[in-house]
CSV table of C-alpha atoms in Angstrom, one decimal:
chain,number,residue,atom,x,y,z
A,18,MET,CA,-32.2,-17.2,-29.1
A,19,LEU,CA,-31.1,-15.4,-26.6
A,20,VAL,CA,-27.2,-14.7,-24.8
A,21,MET,CA,-27.0,-16.2,-22.1
A,22,GLY,CA,-27.6,-14.3,-18.8
A,23,LEU,CA,-30.1,-11.5,-20.3
A,24,LYS,CA,-33.5,-10.8,-19.6
A,25,GLU,CA,-35.9,-11.7,-21.7
A,26,PRO,CA,-37.4,-8.8,-24.3
A,27,GLN,CA,-40.9,-7.4,-24.7
A,28,ALA,CA,-42.9,-9.6,-26.5
A,29,SER,CA,-43.7,-7.2,-29.3
A,30,ARG,CA,-39.7,-6.9,-30.8
A,31,THR,CA,-38.5,-9.4,-33.3
A,32,THR,CA,-36.4,-12.0,-32.5
A,33,GLU,CA,-33.9,-10.5,-34.8
A,34,VAL,CA,-33.7,-7.0,-32.8
A,35,THR,CA,-34.0,-9.0,-29.9
A,36,LEU,CA,-30.4,-10.9,-30.4
A,37,ARG,CA,-29.1,-7.9,-31.8
A,38,ASP,CA,-29.9,-5.7,-28.6
A,39,SER,CA,-28.6,-9.0,-26.4
A,40,ILE,CA,-25.1,-8.6,-28.1
A,41,LEU,CA,-24.9,-5.0,-27.6
A,42,TYR,CA,-25.7,-5.2,-24.0
A,43,SER,CA,-24.6,-8.4,-22.8
A,44,GLY,CA,-23.1,-8.4,-19.5
A,45,ALA,CA,-24.0,-4.6,-19.1
A,46,THR,CA,-25.6,-3.1,-16.5
A,47,ASP,CA,-26.3,0.7,-16.0
A,48,THR,CA,-23.0,1.3,-14.5
A,49,THR,CA,-21.0,-0.2,-16.8
A,50,LYS,CA,-22.6,1.1,-19.9
A,51,THR,CA,-22.3,4.8,-18.7
A,52,THR,CA,-18.7,3.8,-16.9
A,53,VAL,CA,-16.7,5.2,-20.6
A,54,GLY,CA,-17.7,8.7,-20.1
A,55,ASP,CA,-17.8,8.7,-16.7
A,56,LEU,CA,-14.0,7.7,-16.1
A,57,VAL,CA,-13.2,11.1,-18.4
A,58,LEU,CA,-15.6,13.1,-15.9
A,59,GLY,CA,-14.2,11.7,-12.7
A,60,ARG,CA,-10.8,11.9,-13.2
A,61,MET,CA,-8.8,12.8,-9.9
A,62,ALA,CA,-5.9,15.5,-10.4
A,63,SER,CA,-3.6,13.5,-8.5
A,64,ARG,CA,-4.0,9.5,-8.0
A,65,GLY,CA,-1.6,7.2,-5.5
A,66,LYS,CA,-1.5,3.7,-6.5
A,67,SER,CA,-4.8,2.7,-5.2
A,68,GLU,CA,-6.8,4.9,-7.3
A,69,THR,CA,-4.4,3.7,-10.3
A,70,GLY,CA,-5.2,0.0,-9.7
A,71,LYS,CA,-9.1,0.4,-9.5
A,72,LEU,CA,-8.7,2.8,-12.9
A,73,ARG,CA,-7.1,-0.2,-14.4
A,74,GLN,CA,-9.6,-2.6,-13.1
A,75,ASN,CA,-12.6,-0.1,-14.4
A,76,MET,CA,-10.9,-0.1,-17.7
A,77,GLU,CA,-10.4,-3.8,-18.6
A,78,GLU,CA,-13.8,-4.6,-17.0
A,79,GLN,CA,-15.0,-2.5,-19.9
A,80,LEU,CA,-13.0,-3.8,-22.4
A,81,ASP,CA,-14.0,-6.8,-21.3
A,82,ARG,CA,-17.4,-6.0,-22.1
A,83,LEU,CA,-16.7,-5.3,-25.9
A,84,MET,CA,-14.9,-8.2,-26.2
A,85,GLN,CA,-17.7,-9.8,-25.4
A,86,GLN,CA,-19.7,-8.1,-27.5
A,87,LEU,CA,-18.0,-9.0,-30.5
A,88,GLN,CA,-17.9,-12.4,-29.3
A,89,ASP,CA,-21.1,-12.8,-29.3
A,90,LEU,CA,-22.1,-11.6,-32.5
A,91,GLU,CA,-19.6,-13.7,-34.2
A,92,GLU,CA,-20.9,-16.5,-32.5
A,93,CYS,CA,-24.7,-15.7,-33.7
A,94,ARG,CA,-23.8,-14.7,-36.9
A,95,GLU,CA,-26.0,-17.1,-38.4
A,96,GLU,CA,-29.0,-16.0,-36.8
A,97,LEU,CA,-28.9,-12.6,-38.1
A,98,ASP,CA,-29.1,-11.0,-41.5
A,99,GLU,CA,-25.9,-9.3,-43.1
A,100,GLU,CA,-27.5,-6.4,-42.7
A,101,GLU,CA,-28.2,-6.9,-38.6
A,102,TYR,CA,-24.7,-7.9,-38.6
A,103,GLU,CA,-23.0,-5.4,-40.1
A,104,GLU,CA,-24.9,-2.6,-38.3
A,105,THR,CA,-24.4,-4.2,-34.8
A,106,LYS,CA,-20.8,-4.9,-35.7
A,107,ARG,CA,-20.6,-1.1,-36.6
A,108,GLU,CA,-22.3,0.0,-33.6
A,109,THR,CA,-19.7,-2.1,-31.3
A,110,LEU,CA,-16.9,-0.2,-33.1
A,111,GLU,CA,-18.0,2.9,-32.3
A,112,GLN,CA,-18.4,1.9,-28.8
A,113,LEU,CA,-14.8,1.2,-29.1
A,114,ASN,CA,-13.9,4.4,-30.5
A,115,GLU,CA,-15.7,5.9,-27.8
A,116,PHE,CA,-13.7,4.0,-25.1
A,117,ASN,CA,-10.3,4.7,-27.0
A,118,ASP,CA,-11.0,8.6,-26.6
A,119,SER,CA,-12.2,8.5,-23.1
A,120,LEU,CA,-8.6,6.5,-22.5
A,121,LYS,CA,-6.6,9.0,-24.6
A,122,LYS,CA,-8.1,11.7,-22.4
A,123,ILE,CA,-7.6,9.8,-19.4
A,124,LEU,CA,-3.7,9.3,-20.2
A,125,THR,CA,-3.3,12.6,-21.0
A,126,GLY,CA,-0.2,14.2,-19.0
A,127,ASP,CA,0.3,11.1,-16.5
A,128,MET,CA,3.3,9.0,-17.5
A,129,THR,CA,2.2,6.7,-15.1
A,130,LEU,CA,-0.9,5.8,-16.3
A,131,VAL,CA,0.8,5.5,-19.8
A,132,ASP,CA,3.0,2.8,-18.1
A,133,GLU,CA,-0.1,1.2,-17.1
A,134,LEU,CA,-2.9,1.6,-19.9
A,135,GLY,CA,-0.5,2.3,-22.9
A,136,GLY,CA,-0.7,-1.3,-23.9
A,137,MET,CA,-4.5,-1.6,-23.4
A,138,GLN,CA,-4.5,1.6,-26.3
A,139,LEU,CA,-2.7,-0.4,-28.7
A,140,ALA,CA,-5.0,-3.2,-28.4
A,141,ILE,CA,-7.9,-1.6,-28.9
A,142,GLN,CA,-6.6,0.6,-31.6
A,143,ALA,CA,-5.8,-3.5,-33.1
A,144,ALA,CA,-9.8,-4.2,-32.7
A,145,ILE,CA,-10.7,-0.4,-34.3
A,146,SER,CA,-8.9,-1.1,-37.1
A,147,GLN,CA,-9.8,-4.3,-37.8
A,148,ALA,CA,-6.1,-5.4,-37.8
A,149,PHE,CA,-7.1,-8.3,-34.7
A,150,LYS,CA,-10.4,-10.0,-35.3
A,151,THR,CA,-10.1,-12.4,-32.4
A,152,PRO,CA,-11.8,-11.1,-29.4
A,153,GLU,CA,-9.4,-13.3,-26.7
A,154,VAL,CA,-6.4,-12.3,-28.4
A,155,ILE,CA,-7.1,-8.8,-28.0
A,156,ARG,CA,-8.2,-9.0,-24.8
A,157,LEU,CA,-4.9,-10.8,-23.5
A,158,PHE,CA,-3.2,-8.3,-25.7
A,159,ALA,CA,-4.5,-5.4,-23.7
A,160,LYS,CA,-4.0,-7.1,-20.3
A,161,LYS,CA,-0.5,-7.7,-21.2
A,162,GLN,CA,-0.3,-11.4,-21.0
A,163,PRO,CA,2.1,-12.6,-23.2
A,164,GLY,CA,2.6,-16.1,-21.4
A,165,GLN,CA,-1.6,-17.0,-21.9
A,166,LEU,CA,-0.9,-15.8,-25.8
A,167,ARG,CA,1.7,-17.9,-25.8
A,168,THR,CA,-0.4,-21.1,-24.4
A,169,ARG,CA,-3.3,-19.9,-27.0
A,170,LEU,CA,-1.1,-20.3,-29.7
A,171,ALA,CA,0.4,-23.8,-28.5
A,172,GLU,CA,-3.3,-25.0,-28.1
A,173,MET,CA,-4.1,-23.7,-31.7
A,174,ASP,CA,-1.0,-25.4,-33.0
A,175,ARG,CA,-2.6,-29.0,-32.0
A,176,ASP,CA,-6.0,-27.9,-32.7
A,177,VAL,CA,-5.3,-27.0,-36.6
A,178,ILE,CA,-3.3,-31.0,-36.7
A,179,VAL,CA,-6.2,-32.9,-35.5
A,180,GLY,CA,-8.8,-30.9,-37.4
A,181,LYS,CA,-10.4,-28.7,-34.7
A,182,LEU,CA,-9.6,-25.5,-36.2
A,183,SER,CA,-9.6,-24.3,-39.7
A,184,ARG,CA,-6.6,-23.5,-41.6
A,185,ASP,CA,-7.8,-20.0,-42.2
A,186,MET,CA,-8.9,-19.2,-38.7
A,187,TYR,CA,-5.2,-20.7,-37.1
A,188,MET,CA,-3.5,-18.2,-39.6
A,189,GLN,CA,-5.5,-15.6,-38.4
A,190,GLN,CA,-5.0,-15.8,-35.1
A,191,LYS,CA,-1.6,-17.1,-35.4
A,192,MET,CA,-0.8,-13.5,-37.6
A,193,GLU,CA,-2.4,-11.6,-34.2
A,194,ILE,CA,-0.8,-13.4,-31.4
A,195,LEU,CA,2.4,-13.3,-32.8
A,196,THR,CA,2.4,-9.3,-33.6
A,197,ALA,CA,0.7,-8.9,-30.0
A,198,LEU,CA,3.8,-10.6,-28.8
A,199,ARG,CA,6.1,-8.3,-30.8
A,200,LYS,CA,4.4,-5.4,-29.7
A,201,LEU,CA,4.8,-6.4,-25.7
A,202,GLY,CA,8.3,-7.0,-26.1
A,203,GLU,CA,8.7,-10.4,-26.4
A,204,LYS,CA,11.6,-12.1,-28.6
A,205,LEU,CA,10.2,-14.3,-31.4
A,206,THR,CA,12.0,-17.3,-33.3
A,207,ALA,CA,13.4,-16.7,-36.7
A,208,GLU,CA,11.0,-19.0,-37.6
A,209,ASP,CA,7.9,-16.8,-36.2
A,210,GLU,CA,9.6,-13.5,-37.9
A,211,THR,CA,9.4,-14.7,-41.2
A,212,PHE,CA,5.6,-16.0,-41.2
A,213,LEU,CA,4.5,-12.5,-39.9
A,214,THR,CA,6.5,-11.1,-42.7
A,215,GLU,CA,5.5,-13.6,-45.7
A,216,ASN,CA,1.7,-13.5,-44.3
A,217,ALA,CA,1.1,-10.2,-43.1
A,218,THR,CA,-2.4,-8.5,-44.4
A,219,ALA,CA,-2.4,-4.8,-45.6
A,220,THR,CA,-4.5,-3.9,-42.7
A,221,LEU,CA,-2.0,-5.7,-40.1
A,222,SER,CA,1.1,-4.0,-41.8
A,223,GLN,CA,-0.6,-0.9,-41.8
A,224,PHE,CA,-1.1,-1.4,-37.9
A,225,GLU,CA,2.4,-2.0,-37.5
A,226,LYS,CA,3.7,0.6,-39.2
A,227,VAL,CA,1.4,3.3,-37.7
A,228,THR,CA,2.6,1.8,-33.9
A,229,ALA,CA,6.2,1.1,-34.5
A,230,ASN,CA,8.9,2.1,-31.8
A,231,LEU,CA,5.8,3.4,-30.1
A,232,GLY,CA,7.1,4.3,-26.4
A,233,SER,CA,7.1,7.5,-25.2
A,234,GLU,CA,3.5,9.3,-24.3
A,235,ASP,CA,3.4,11.6,-27.2
A,236,LYS,CA,3.7,8.7,-29.5
A,237,ILE,CA,1.2,6.6,-27.5
A,238,LEU,CA,-1.3,9.3,-27.8
A,239,ALA,CA,-0.7,10.3,-30.9
A,240,LEU,CA,-2.2,6.7,-32.5
A,241,ALA,CA,-5.7,7.5,-31.6
A,242,SER,CA,-5.4,10.3,-34.3
A,243,SER,CA,-3.5,7.9,-36.6
A,244,GLY,CA,-4.5,7.3,-40.2
A,245,VAL,CA,-5.4,3.5,-38.8
A,246,LYS,CA,-9.3,3.6,-39.4
A,247,PRO,CA,-12.3,1.3,-38.9
A,248,LYS,CA,-13.1,-0.7,-41.7
A,249,VAL,CA,-16.5,-2.0,-41.8
């Protein structure tokens, strides 16, 4: 089984290795695989609005690729043995850590970029710590899309009623969406706040604690070296 859009592997490689490689490099070209480090090395001393927009687009493309890897991994989980699954997940989280480190360096001393990309760092940290496990929710969180997050939640409310979504998956994703909305400054209903309080996991609570009241550049940059660590 191959992930759609990828080149056929060499015949000498096993199906498991091929699938794992397909996940790790899904949608990646030579350019996208090297961009994370290049972004830091190629950073301009001063940056106008156009350059900032291009940088944001580049970072979003990198994040989209990594979220696609996580999504592909979950969709192909039954095709991998447990060792392959854990190793692939660990490598993807390591790539997210590298991405986070690069983003931290890019943000240093540039409040314009903190405003533009600070939310993305929160979302990446949520993924690294595994406080958030749903790639699409992480993606919408990073891109500051509260409207789309609310739309997804409404769709989930319908899906769980008709049995298209399991109760456990519904609870997990609702927690992620409501947490993301709160971090984005959206007002939650009293019912939603109660739901968060009653269903918070230890990992999510730690993420909330570490990222509480973030707003200044120093606090956002301090997040990367916080106590929230990957759990794989």
